Coordinates of C-alpha atoms in Angstrom, one line a residue:
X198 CA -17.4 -41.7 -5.8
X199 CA -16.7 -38.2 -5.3
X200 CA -15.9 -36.8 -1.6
X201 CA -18.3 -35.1 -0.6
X202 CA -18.0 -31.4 0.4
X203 CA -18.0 -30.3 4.2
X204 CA -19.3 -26.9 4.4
X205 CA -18.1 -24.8 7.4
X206 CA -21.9 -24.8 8.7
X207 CA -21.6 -28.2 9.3
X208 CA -18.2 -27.7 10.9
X209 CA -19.1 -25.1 12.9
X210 CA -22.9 -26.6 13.3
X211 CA -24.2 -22.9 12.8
X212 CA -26.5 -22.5 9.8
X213 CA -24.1 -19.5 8.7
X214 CA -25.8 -16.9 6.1
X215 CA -24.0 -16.7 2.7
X216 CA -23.7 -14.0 0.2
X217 CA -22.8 -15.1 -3.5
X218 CA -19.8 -13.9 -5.0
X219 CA -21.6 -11.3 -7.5
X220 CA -22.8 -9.7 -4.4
X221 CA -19.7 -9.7 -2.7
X222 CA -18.3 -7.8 -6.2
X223 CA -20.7 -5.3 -6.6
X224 CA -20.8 -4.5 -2.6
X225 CA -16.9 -3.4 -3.2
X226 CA -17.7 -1.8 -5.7
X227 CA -18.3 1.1 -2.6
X228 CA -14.8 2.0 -3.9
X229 CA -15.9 3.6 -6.8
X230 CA -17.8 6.0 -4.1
X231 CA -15.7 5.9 -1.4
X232 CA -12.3 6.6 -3.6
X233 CA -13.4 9.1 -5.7
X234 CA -14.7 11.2 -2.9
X235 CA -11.3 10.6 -1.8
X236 CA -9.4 11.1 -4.5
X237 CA -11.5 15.0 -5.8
X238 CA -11.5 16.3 -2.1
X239 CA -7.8 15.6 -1.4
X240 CA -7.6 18.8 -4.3
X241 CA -10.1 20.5 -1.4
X242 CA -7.0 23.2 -0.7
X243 CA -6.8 24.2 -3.9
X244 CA -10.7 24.3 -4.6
X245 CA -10.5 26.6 -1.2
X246 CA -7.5 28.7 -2.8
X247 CA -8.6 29.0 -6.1
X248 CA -12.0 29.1 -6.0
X249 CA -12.8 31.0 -2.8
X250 CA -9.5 32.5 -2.0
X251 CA -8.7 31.2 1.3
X252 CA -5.3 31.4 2.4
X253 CA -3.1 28.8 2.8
X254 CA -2.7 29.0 6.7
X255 CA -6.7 29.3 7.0
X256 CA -7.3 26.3 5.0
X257 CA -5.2 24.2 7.0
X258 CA -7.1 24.7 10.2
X259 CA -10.9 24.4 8.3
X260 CA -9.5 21.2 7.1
X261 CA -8.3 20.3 10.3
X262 CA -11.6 21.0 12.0
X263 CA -14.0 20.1 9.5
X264 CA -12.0 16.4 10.3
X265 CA -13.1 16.4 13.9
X266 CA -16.5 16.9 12.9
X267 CA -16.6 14.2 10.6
X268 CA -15.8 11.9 13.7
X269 CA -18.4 13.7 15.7
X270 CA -21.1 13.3 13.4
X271 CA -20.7 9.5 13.1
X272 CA -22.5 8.3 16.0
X273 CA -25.0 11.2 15.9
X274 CA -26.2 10.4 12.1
X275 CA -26.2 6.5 13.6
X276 CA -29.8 7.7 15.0
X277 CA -30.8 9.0 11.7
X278 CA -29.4 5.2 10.5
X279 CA -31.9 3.8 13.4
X280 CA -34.9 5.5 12.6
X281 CA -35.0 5.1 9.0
X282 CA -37.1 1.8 8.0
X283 CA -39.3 2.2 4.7
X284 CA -41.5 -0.5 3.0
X285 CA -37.9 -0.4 -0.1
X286 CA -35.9 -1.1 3.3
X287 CA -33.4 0.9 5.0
X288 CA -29.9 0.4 3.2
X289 CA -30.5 1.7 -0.3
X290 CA -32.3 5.0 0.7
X291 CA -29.3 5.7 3.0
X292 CA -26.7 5.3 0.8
X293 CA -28.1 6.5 -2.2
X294 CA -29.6 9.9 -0.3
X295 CA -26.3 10.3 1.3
X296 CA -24.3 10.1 -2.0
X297 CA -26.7 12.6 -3.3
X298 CA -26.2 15.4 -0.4
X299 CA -21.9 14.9 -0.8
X300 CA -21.8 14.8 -5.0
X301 CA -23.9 18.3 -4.6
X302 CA -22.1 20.0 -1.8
X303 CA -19.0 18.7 -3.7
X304 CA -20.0 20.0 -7.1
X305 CA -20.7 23.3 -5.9
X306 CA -17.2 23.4 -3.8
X307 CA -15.2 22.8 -7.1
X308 CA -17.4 23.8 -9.4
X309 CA -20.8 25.7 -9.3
X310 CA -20.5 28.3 -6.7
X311 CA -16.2 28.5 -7.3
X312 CA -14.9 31.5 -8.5
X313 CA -17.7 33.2 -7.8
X314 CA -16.8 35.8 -5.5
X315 CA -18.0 33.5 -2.2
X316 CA -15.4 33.2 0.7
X317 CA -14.4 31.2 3.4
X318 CA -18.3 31.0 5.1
X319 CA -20.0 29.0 2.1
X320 CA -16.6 27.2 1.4
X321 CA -17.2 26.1 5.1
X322 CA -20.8 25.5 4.8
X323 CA -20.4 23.3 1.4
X324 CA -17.0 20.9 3.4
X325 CA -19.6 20.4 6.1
X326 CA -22.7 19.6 3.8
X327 CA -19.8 16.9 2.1
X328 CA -19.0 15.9 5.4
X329 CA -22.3 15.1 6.7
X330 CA -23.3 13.4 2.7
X331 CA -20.2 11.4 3.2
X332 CA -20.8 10.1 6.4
X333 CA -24.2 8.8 6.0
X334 CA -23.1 6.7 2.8
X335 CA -19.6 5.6 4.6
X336 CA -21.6 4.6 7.9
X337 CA -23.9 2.8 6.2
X338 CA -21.2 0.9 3.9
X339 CA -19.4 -0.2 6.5
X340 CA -22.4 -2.0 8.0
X341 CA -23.2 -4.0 4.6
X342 CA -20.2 -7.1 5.1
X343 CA -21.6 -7.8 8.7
X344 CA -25.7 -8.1 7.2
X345 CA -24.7 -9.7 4.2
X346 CA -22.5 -13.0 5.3
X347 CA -21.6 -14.4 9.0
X348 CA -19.3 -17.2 7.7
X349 CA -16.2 -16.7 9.0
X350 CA -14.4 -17.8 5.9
X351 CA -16.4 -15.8 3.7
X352 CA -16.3 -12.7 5.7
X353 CA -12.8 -11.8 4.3
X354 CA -13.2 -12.2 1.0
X355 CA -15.2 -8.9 1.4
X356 CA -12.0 -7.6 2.3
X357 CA -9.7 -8.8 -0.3
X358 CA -13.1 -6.9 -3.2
X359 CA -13.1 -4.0 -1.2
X360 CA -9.1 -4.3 -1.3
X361 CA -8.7 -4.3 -4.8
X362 CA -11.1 -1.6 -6.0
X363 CA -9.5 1.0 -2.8
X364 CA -6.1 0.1 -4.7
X365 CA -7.4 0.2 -8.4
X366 CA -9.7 3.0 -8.4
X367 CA -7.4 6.1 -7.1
X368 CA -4.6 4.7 -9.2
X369 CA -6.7 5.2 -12.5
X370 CA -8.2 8.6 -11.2
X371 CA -4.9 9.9 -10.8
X372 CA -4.0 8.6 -14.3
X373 CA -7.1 10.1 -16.1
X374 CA -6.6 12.8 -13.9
X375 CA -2.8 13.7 -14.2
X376 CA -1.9 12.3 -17.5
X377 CA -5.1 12.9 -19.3
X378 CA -6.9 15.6 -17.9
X379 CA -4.6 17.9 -16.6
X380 CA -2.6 18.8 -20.1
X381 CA -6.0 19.8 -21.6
X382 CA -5.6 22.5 -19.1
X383 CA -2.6 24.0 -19.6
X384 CA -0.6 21.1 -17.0
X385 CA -1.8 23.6 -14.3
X386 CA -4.2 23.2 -11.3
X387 CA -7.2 26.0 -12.4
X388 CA -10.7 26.7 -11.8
X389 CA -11.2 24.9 -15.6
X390 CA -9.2 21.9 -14.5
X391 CA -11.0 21.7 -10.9
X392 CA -14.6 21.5 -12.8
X393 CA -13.7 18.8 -14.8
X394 CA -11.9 16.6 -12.4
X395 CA -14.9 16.8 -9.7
X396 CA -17.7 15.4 -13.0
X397 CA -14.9 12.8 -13.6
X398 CA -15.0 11.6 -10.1
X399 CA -18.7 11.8 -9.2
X400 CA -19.7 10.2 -12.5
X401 CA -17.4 7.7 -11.7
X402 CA -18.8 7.6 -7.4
X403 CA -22.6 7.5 -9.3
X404 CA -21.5 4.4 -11.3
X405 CA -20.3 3.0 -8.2
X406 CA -23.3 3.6 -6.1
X407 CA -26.1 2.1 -8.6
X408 CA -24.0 -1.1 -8.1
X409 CA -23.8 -1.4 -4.9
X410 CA -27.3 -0.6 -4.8
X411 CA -28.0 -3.6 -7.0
X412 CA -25.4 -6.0 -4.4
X413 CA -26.9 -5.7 -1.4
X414 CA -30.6 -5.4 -2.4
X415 CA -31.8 -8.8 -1.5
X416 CA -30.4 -7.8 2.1
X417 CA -32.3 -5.1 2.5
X418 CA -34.8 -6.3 4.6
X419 CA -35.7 -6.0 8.0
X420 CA -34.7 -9.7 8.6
X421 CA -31.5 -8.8 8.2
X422 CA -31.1 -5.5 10.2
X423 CA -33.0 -5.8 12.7
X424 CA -32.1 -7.2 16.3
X425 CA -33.4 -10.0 18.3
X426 CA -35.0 -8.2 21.0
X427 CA -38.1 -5.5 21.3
X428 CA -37.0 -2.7 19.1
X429 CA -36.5 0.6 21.1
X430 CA -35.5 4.3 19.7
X431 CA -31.6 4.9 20.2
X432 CA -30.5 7.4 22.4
X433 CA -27.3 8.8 22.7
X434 CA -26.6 6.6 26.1
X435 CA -26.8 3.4 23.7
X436 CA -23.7 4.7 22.4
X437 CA -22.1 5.2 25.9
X438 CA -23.2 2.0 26.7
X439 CA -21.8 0.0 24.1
X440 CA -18.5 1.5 24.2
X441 CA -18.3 1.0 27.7
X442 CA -19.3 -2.7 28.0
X443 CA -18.4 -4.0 24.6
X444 CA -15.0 -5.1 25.5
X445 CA -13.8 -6.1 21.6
X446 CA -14.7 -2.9 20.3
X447 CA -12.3 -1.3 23.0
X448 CA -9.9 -3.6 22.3
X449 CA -10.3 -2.9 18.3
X450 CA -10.4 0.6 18.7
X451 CA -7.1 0.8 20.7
X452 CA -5.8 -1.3 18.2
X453 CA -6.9 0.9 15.4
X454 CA -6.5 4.2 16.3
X455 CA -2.6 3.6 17.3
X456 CA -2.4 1.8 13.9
X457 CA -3.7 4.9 12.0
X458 CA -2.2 8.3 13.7
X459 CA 1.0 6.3 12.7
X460 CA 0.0 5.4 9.4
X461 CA -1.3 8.8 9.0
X462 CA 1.7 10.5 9.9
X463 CA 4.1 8.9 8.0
X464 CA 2.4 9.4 5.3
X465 CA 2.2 13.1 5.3
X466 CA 4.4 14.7 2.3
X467 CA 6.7 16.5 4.6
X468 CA 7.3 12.9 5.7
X469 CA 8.0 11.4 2.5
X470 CA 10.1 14.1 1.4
X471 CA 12.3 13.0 4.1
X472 CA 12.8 9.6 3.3
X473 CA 12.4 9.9 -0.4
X474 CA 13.8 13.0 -1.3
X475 CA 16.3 13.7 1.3
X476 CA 17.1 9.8 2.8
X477 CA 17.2 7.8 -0.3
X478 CA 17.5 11.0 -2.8
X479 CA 14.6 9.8 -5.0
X480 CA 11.5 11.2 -5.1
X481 CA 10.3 9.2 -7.6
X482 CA 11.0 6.1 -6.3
X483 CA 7.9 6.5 -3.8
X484 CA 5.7 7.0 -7.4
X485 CA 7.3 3.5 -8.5
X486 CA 6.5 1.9 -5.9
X487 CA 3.1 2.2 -5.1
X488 CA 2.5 1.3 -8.8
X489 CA 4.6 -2.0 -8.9
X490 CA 3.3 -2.9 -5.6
X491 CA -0.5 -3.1 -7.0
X492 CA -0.6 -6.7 -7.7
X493 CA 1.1 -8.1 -4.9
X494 CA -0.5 -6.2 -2.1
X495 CA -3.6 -8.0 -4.1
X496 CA -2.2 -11.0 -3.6
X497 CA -1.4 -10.1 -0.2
X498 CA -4.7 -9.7 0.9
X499 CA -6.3 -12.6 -0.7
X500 CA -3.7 -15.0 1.2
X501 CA -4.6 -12.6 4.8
X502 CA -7.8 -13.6 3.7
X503 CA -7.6 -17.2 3.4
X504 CA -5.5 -17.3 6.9
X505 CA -8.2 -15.2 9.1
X506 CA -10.8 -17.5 7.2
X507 CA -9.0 -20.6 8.8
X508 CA -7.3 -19.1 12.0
X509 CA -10.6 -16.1 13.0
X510 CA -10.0 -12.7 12.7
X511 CA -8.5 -11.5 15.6
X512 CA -5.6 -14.4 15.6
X513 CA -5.1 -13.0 12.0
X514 CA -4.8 -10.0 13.4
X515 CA -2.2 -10.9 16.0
X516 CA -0.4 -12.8 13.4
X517 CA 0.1 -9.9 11.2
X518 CA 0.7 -7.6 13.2
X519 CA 3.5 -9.8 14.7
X520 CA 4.9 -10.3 11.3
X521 CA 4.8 -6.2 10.6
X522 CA 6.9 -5.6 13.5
X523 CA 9.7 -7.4 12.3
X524 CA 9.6 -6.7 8.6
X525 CA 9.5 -2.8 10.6
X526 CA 12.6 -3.5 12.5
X527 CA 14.5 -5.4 9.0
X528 CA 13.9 -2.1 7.3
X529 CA 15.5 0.3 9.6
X530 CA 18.2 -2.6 9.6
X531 CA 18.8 -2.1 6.0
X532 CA 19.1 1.4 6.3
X533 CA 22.0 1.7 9.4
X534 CA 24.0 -1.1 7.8
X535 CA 23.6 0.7 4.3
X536 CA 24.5 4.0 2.5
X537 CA 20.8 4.9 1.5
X538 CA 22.0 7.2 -1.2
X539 CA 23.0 4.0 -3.1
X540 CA 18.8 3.2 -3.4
X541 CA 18.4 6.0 -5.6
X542 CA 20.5 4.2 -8.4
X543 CA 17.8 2.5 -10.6
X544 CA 18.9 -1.4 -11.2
X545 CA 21.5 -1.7 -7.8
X546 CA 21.1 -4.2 -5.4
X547 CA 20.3 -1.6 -2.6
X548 CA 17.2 -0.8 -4.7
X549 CA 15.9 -4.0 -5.8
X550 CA 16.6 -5.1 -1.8
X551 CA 14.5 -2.3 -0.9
X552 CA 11.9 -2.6 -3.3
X553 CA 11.2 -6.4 -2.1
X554 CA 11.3 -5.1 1.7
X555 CA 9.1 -3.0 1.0
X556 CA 6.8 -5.5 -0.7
X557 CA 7.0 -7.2 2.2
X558 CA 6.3 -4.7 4.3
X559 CA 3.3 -3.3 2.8
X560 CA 2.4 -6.6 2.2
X561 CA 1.7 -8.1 5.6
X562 CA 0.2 -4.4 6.9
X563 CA -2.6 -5.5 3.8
X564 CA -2.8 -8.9 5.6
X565 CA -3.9 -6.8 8.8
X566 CA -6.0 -4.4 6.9
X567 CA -8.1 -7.6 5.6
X568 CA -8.3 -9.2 8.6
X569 CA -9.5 -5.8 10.1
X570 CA -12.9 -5.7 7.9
X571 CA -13.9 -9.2 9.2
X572 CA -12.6 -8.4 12.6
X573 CA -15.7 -5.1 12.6
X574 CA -18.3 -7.3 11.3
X575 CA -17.7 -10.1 14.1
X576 CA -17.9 -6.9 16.6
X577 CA -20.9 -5.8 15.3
X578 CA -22.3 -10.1 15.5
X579 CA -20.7 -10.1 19.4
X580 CA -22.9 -6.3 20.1
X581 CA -26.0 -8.1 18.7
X582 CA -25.6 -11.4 21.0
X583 CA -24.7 -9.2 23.7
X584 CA -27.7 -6.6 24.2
X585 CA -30.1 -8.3 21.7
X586 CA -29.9 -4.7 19.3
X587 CA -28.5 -5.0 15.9
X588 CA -26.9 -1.9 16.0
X589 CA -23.8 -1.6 13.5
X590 CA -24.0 2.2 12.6
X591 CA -23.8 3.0 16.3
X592 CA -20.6 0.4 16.6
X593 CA -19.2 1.7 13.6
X594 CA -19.4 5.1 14.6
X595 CA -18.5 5.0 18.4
X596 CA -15.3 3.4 16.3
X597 CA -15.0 6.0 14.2
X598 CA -15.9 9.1 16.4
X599 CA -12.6 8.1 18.5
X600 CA -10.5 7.3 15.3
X601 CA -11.0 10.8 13.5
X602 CA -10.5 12.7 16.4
X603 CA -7.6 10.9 17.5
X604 CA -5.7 10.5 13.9
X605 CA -6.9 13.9 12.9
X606 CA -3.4 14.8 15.2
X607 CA -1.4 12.8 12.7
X608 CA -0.4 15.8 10.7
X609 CA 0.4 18.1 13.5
X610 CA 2.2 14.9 14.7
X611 CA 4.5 15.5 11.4
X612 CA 4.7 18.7 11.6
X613 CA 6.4 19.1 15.1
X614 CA 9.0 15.8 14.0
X615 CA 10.1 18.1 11.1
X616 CA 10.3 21.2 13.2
X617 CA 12.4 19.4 15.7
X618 CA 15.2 19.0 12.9
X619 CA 15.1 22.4 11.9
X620 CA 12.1 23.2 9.9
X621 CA 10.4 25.8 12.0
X622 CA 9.2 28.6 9.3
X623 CA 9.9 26.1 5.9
X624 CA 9.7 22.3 4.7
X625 CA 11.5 19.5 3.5
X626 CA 12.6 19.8 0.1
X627 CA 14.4 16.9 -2.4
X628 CA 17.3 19.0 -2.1
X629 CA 18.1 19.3 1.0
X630 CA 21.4 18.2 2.9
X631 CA 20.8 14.5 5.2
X632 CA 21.8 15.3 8.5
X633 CA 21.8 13.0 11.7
X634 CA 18.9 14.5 12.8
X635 CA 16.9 14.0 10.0
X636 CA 18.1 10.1 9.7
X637 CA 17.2 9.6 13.0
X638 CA 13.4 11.2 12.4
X639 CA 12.6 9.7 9.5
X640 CA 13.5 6.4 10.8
X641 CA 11.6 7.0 14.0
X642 CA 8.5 8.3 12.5
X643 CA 8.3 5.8 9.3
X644 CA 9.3 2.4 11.1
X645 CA 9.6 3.7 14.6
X646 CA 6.2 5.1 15.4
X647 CA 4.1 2.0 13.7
X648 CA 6.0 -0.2 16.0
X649 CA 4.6 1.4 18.7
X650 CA 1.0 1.1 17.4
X651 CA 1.7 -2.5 16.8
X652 CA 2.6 -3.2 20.1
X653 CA -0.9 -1.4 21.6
X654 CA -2.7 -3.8 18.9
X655 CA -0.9 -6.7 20.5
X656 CA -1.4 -5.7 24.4
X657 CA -5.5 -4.6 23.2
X658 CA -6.1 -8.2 21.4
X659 CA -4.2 -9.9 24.3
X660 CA -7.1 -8.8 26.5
X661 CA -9.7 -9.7 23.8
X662 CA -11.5 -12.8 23.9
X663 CA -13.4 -12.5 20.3
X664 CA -11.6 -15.4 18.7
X665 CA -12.5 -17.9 16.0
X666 CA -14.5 -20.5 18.7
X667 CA -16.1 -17.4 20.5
X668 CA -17.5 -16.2 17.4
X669 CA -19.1 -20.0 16.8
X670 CA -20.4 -19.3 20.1
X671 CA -22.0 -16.2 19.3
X672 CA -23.4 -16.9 15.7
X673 CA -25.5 -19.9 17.6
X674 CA -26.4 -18.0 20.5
X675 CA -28.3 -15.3 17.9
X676 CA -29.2 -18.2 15.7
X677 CA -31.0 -19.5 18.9
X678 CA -32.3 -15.9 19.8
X679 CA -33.6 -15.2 16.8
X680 CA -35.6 -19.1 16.3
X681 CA -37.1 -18.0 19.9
X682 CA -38.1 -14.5 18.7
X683 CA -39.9 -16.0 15.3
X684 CA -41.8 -18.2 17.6

């Protein structure tokens, strides 16, 4: 006779809500949307320079600012996520009027109102209309894993989709983009070129949208977004509130926030000139790598995902991280007891050692990156058990408010490390000369300065107590809440 299988419900004793897996696929398919939008307004400088003639120095600051407001206007468009309720639900109308307001705004940035003799004041006007679009479709994405599926072992396999399509989708944007694309216009960044890409991408962000649309449509239902107490308006002191007394969001945030101004700024170009062109002597070698490290940071996440679905997400979390650190401190290792010039020679040991670091590496921060998604959605269960309101666009964007501002200091952050090895008035270029001083920063702001936002995560999620038997805790306490309510 065949063994029967135990479900975790019956583990857990919690009637857990399941998505199916062709849900789960065409909810990640948000990377289409998210990606693109990503991909077309990373070419915003040029759209400013080319199209409206905006300085260099003057489209550094817009950008800067027009970051800050993004974070700002998270929690204040979570009332206009609260209010909305419709007899065709809430979910669909938000995300699909959101992508609608950014794809416009972003059309007429790159293409319809370009080149037209406007300036910086509708250039402005058109980032913040795309700013506002975005953040109403993004809000609402990032509230979808938490309503469609509360079983802790599903809950990351949203992670390891939405994973794969973040990694796939840019990658074959910039191919289509740079390889295809861009010879048709002469191999140059132009106003002709800049009108094409931006129908590429929001074709491809529409295509996106109308799937995700069709995912998440049987969970669009009040049932499944609204709380388990009286429903009241939100005010702007629910948001104080809850980032006040919901102690794992604080904890996540902390976490997060030193995680990404790190991230952030080593990942700036003047940064990666640094160690690629200047520390190794290989600027393409960064190209290589992101391309060859695809499939395993895949793999990666499915195996983070399968570890926070057995050990809970914030153990995962801790694990991770834990692991990060010292595949951090092997890599600067590697590059004291090493001549790094030697990984620049395609086919040496050096390289190939490197290249598997770095795998590594990049590997187990994927690991952390999964078992972040699952980690939000059990924040968003733990607010709803706590004050009775299902709230996520308000947890979500008290999250974010604080993580935009805060990593929007990332580049300046990069900035000021180059400046303090000698790049005042210029920047880092593949040919420059490796001095001590630029060893010692690229070291301390590639490996150096995530170890330091590794070690806040591990102090925050010391002080957290959202683990894997709290969260049983908390999906029967709502389970109960809501059989009361239904009464």
């Amino acid at each position: 006779m065949a063994k029967e299988k135990v479900t975790q419900s019956q583990i857990d004793g919690v009637d857990y809500r399941h998505a199916k897996l062709w849900q789960i696929i065409l909810y990640a398919f948000n990377g289409f949307v998210g990606m693109s939008a990503y991909t077309i307004i990373g070419m915003a400088s040029y759209a400013a320079s080319i199209g409206f003639g905006i300085a260099t120095a003057t489209i550094g600051i817009i950008l800067t600012c027009t970051r800050i407001l993004d974070g700002i206007t998270d929690p204040l468009l979570a009332i206009l996520y609260d209010k909305v309720d419709t007899k065709f639900g809430k979910l669909r109308i938000l995300l699909v009027s959101g992508f609608v307001v950014e794809a416009v705004a972003l059309w007429l940035m790159f293409d319809g109102l370009a080149s037209k003799g406007h300036g910086v004041v509708i250039f402005v006007i058109l980032y913040i209309v795309y700013v506002l679009g975005y953040t109403v479709t993004n809000m609402t994405a990032q509230t979808l894993p938490a309503i469609m599926t509360n079983d802790p072992k599903q809950r990351p396999t949203v992670g390891v989709w939405t994973t794969a399509f973040n990694y796939l989708v840019p990658m074959a944007l910039s191919i289509v983009l740079n390889t295809v694309l861009l010879p048709m216009f002469g191999g140059e960044y132009n106003q002709a070129y800049l009108s094409a890409a931006v129908k590429v991408c929001i074709g491809v962000a529409a295509f996106g949208i109308v799937l995700v649309c069709i995912g998440i449509s049987e969970y669009d239902k009040p049932k499944y977004y609204r709380g388990v107490a009286k429903h009241e308006p939100l005010k702007i002191k629910d948001m104080v509130e809850v980032l006040k007394n919901n102690k794992p969001l604080q904890a996540y945030i902390a976490a997060q926030s030193s995680d990404k101004i790190a991230q952030i700024t080593a990942s700036q170009a003047v940064i990666t000139t640094l160690l690629y062109g200047i520390l190794i002597g290989n600027m393409g070698l960064a190209t290589i790598l992101s391309v060859i490290s695809m499939l395993p940071s895949i793999i990666f996440a499915v195996f983070g995902a399968k570890y926070a679905g057995k050990h809970g997400s914030k153990n995962a979390i801790v694990f991770w991280t834990k692991v990060c650190m010292v595949m951090a401190v092997i890599m600067c290792v590697f590059f004291i007891v090493i001549d790094p010039s030697t990984i620049a020679k395609m086919g040496s040991i050096s390289m190939i050692l490197y290249v598997l670091l770095s795998l590594g590496f990049n590997g187990a921060k994927m690991c952390v990156t999964t078992a972040d998604t699952s980690f939000m959605a059990d924040i968003i269960d733990y607010e709803l058990d706590r004050s009775g309101k299902y709230i996520p666009a308000v947890v979500t964007g008290t999250y974010s408010l604080i993580d935009k501002i805060i990593s929007s200091f990332g580049a300046l952050m990069a900035t000021g490390a180059v400046a303090l090895v000698g790049y005042v008035n210029t920047v880092p270029q593949p040919t420059d000369a490796l001095t001590t001083g630029i060893y010692a920063v690229t070291l301390a702001v590639s490996y150096g300065l995530p170890i330091i936002g590794w070690i806040i995560t591990l102090v925050a999620m010391k002080n957290c107590k959202l683990d894997k038997e709290e969260m049983i805790e908390v999906q029967k306490r709502i389970a109960t809440k809501k059989a009361e309510l239904e009464k």
